[in-house]
PDB file of C-alpha atoms in Angstrom:
ATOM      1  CA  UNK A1233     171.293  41.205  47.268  1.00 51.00           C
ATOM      2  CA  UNK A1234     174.921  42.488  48.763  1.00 54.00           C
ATOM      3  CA  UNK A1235     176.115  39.454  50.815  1.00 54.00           C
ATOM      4  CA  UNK A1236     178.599  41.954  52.418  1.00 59.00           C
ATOM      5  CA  UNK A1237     176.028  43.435  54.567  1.00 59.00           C
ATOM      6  CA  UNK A1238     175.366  42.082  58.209  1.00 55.00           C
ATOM      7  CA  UNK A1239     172.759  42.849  60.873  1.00 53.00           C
ATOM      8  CA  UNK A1240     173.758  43.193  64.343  1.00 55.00           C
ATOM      9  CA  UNK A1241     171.152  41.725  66.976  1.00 51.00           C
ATOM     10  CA  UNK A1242     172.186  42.310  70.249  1.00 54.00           C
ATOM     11  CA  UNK A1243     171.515  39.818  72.972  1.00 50.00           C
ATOM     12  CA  UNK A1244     172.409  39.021  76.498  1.00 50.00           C
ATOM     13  CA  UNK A1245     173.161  35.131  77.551  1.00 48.00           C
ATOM     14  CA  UNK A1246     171.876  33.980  81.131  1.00 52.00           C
ATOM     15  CA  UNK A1247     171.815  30.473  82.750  1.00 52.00           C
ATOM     16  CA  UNK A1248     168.820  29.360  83.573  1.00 53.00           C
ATOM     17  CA  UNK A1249     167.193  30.636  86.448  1.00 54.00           C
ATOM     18  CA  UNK A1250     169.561  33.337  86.649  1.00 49.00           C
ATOM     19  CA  UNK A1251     167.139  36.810  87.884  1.00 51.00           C
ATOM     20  CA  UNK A1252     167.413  40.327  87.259  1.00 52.00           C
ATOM     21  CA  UNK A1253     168.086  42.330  89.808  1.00 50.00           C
ATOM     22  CA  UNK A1254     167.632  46.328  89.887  1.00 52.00           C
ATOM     23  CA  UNK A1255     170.087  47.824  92.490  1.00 53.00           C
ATOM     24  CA  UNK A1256     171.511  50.903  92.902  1.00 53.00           C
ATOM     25  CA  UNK A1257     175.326  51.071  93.517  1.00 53.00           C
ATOM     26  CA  UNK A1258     175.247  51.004  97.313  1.00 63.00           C
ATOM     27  CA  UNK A1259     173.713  47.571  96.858  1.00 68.00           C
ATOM     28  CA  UNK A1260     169.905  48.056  97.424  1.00 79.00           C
ATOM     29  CA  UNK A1261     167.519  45.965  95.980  1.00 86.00           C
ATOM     30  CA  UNK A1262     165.204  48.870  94.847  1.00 87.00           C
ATOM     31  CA  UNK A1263     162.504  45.782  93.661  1.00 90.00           C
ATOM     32  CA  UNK A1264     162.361  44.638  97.423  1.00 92.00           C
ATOM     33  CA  UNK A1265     162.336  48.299  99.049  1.00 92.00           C
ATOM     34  CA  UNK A1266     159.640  48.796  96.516  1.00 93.00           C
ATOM     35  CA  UNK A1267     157.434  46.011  97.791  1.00 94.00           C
ATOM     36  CA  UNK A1268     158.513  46.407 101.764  1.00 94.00           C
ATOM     37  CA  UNK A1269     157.294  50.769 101.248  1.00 94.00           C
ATOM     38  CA  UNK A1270     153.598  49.311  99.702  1.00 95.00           C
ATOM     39  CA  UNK A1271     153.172  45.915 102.151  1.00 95.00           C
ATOM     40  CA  UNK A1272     153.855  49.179 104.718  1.00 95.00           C
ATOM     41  CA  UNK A1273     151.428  51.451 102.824  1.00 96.00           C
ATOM     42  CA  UNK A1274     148.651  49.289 102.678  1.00 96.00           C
ATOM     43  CA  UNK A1275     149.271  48.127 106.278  1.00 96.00           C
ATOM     44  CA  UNK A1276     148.563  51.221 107.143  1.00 95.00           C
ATOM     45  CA  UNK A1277     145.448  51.865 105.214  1.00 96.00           C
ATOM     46  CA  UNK A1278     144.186  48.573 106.742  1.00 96.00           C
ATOM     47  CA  UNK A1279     145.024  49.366 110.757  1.00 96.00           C
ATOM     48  CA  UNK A1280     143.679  52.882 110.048  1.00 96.00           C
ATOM     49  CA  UNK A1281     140.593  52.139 108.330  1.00 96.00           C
ATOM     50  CA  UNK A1282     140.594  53.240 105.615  1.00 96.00           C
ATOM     51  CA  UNK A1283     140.242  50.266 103.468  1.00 96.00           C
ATOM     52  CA  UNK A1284     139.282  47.103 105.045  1.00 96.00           C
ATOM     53  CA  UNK A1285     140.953  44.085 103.798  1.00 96.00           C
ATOM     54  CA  UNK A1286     143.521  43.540 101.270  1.00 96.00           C
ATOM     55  CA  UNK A1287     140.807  42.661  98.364  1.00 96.00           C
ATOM     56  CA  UNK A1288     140.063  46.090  99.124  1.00 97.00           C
ATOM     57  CA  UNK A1289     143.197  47.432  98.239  1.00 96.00           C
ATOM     58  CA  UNK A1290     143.505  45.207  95.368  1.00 97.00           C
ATOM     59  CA  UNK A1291     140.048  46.538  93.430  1.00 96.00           C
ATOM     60  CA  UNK A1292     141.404  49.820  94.488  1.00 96.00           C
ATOM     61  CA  UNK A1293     145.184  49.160  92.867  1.00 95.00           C
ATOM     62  CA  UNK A1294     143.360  47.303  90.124  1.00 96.00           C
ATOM     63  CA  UNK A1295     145.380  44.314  91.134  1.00 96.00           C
ATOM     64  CA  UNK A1296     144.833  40.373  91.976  1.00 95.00           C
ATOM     65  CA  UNK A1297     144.060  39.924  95.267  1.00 95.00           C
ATOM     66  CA  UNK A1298     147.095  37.263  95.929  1.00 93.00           C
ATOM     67  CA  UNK A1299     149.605  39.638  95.376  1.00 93.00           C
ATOM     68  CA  UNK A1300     148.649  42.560  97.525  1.00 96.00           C
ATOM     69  CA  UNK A1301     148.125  39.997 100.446  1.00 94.00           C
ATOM     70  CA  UNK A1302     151.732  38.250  99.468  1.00 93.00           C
ATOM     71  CA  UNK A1303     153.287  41.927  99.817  1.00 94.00           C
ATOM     72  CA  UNK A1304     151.588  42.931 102.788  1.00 95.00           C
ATOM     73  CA  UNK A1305     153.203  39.783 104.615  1.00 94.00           C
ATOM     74  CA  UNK A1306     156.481  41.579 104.367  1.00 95.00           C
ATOM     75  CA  UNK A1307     155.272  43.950 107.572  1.00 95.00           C
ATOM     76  CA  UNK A1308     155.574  40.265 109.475  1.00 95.00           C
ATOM     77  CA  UNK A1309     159.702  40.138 108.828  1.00 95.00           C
ATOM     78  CA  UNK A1310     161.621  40.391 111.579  1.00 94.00           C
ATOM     79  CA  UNK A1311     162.830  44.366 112.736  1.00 94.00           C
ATOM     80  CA  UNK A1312     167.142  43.097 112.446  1.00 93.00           C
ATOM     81  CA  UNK A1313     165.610  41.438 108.329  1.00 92.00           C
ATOM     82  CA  UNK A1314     164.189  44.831 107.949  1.00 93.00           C
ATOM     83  CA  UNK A1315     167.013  46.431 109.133  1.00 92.00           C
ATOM     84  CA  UNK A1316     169.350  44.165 106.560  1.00 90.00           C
ATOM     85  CA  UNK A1317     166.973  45.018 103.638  1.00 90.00           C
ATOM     86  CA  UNK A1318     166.877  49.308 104.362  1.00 89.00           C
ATOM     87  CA  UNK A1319     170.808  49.202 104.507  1.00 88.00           C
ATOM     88  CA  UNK A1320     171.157  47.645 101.368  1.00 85.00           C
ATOM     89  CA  UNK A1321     173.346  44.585 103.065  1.00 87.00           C
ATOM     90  CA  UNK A1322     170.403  41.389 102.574  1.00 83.00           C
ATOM     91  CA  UNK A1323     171.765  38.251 101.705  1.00 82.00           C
ATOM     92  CA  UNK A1324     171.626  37.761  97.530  1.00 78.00           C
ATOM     93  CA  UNK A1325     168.920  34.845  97.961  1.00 81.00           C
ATOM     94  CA  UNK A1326     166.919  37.319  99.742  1.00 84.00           C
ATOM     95  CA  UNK A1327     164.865  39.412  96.672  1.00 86.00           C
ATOM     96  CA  UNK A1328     160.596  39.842  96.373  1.00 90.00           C
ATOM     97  CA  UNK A1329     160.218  36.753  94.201  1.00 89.00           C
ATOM     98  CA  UNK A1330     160.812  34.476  96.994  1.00 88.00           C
ATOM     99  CA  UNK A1331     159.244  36.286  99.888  1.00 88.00           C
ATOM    100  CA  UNK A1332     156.204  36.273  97.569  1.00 85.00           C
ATOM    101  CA  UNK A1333     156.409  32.622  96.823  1.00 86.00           C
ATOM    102  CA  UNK A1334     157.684  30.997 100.201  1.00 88.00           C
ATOM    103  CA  UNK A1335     155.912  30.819 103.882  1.00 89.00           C
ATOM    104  CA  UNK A1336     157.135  33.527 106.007  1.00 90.00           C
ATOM    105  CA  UNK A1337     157.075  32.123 109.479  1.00 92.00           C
ATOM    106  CA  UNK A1338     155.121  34.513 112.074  1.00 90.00           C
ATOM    107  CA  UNK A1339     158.098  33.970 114.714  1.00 93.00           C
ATOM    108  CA  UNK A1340     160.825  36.267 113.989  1.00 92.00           C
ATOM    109  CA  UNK A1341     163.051  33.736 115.635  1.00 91.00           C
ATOM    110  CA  UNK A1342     162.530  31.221 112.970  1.00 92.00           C
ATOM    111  CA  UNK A1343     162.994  33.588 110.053  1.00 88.00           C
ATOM    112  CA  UNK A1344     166.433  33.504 109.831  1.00 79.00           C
TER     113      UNK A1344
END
């Protein structure tokens, strides 16, 4: 065995709850635009009837049932939050994780 010969692993330190975020270089959060185009989508499908509940879209996505109804409560936010999130200029704390895991309240005034 040559001792002389090393292996080169690369790797990436993080703290702890640290997330990854994919954004383009004008500053969109192209996870979040993602989710806000299907909550949208499916909306859509719903109020045109085409499918009729959001366990309807999930067999049909081949998803869980939670997660198309935590998307679709993105088409509650607020126009100005909307407006923030298109433009690329949302606050940092503001990514899909934590609309999908926090109560969005139905008054727009009380989202902010």
């Amino acid at each position: 065995m040559n001792l002389s010969e090393t292996t080169f692993t690369p790797f990436v330190l993080r703290r702890p709850g640290m997330r990854r975020v994919f954004a383009d270089q004008r500053g969109y959060d192209v996870t979040l635009l993602q989710g806000l185009a299907k909550a949208f989508f499916w909306q859509h499908l719903v109020d045109s009837g085409q499918k009729k509940n959001a366990s309807d879209i999930a067999r049909s996505e081949n998803l869980n049932p939670s997660v198309v109804s935590e998307l679709m409560r993105l088409t509650l936010l607020a126009p100005e939050i909307i407006e923030l999130l298109i433009s690329g200029r949302q606050p940092h704390q503001m990514y899909l994780t934590w609309f999908q895991r926090n109560p969005l309240p139905i008054a727009w005034a009380e989202q902010w």
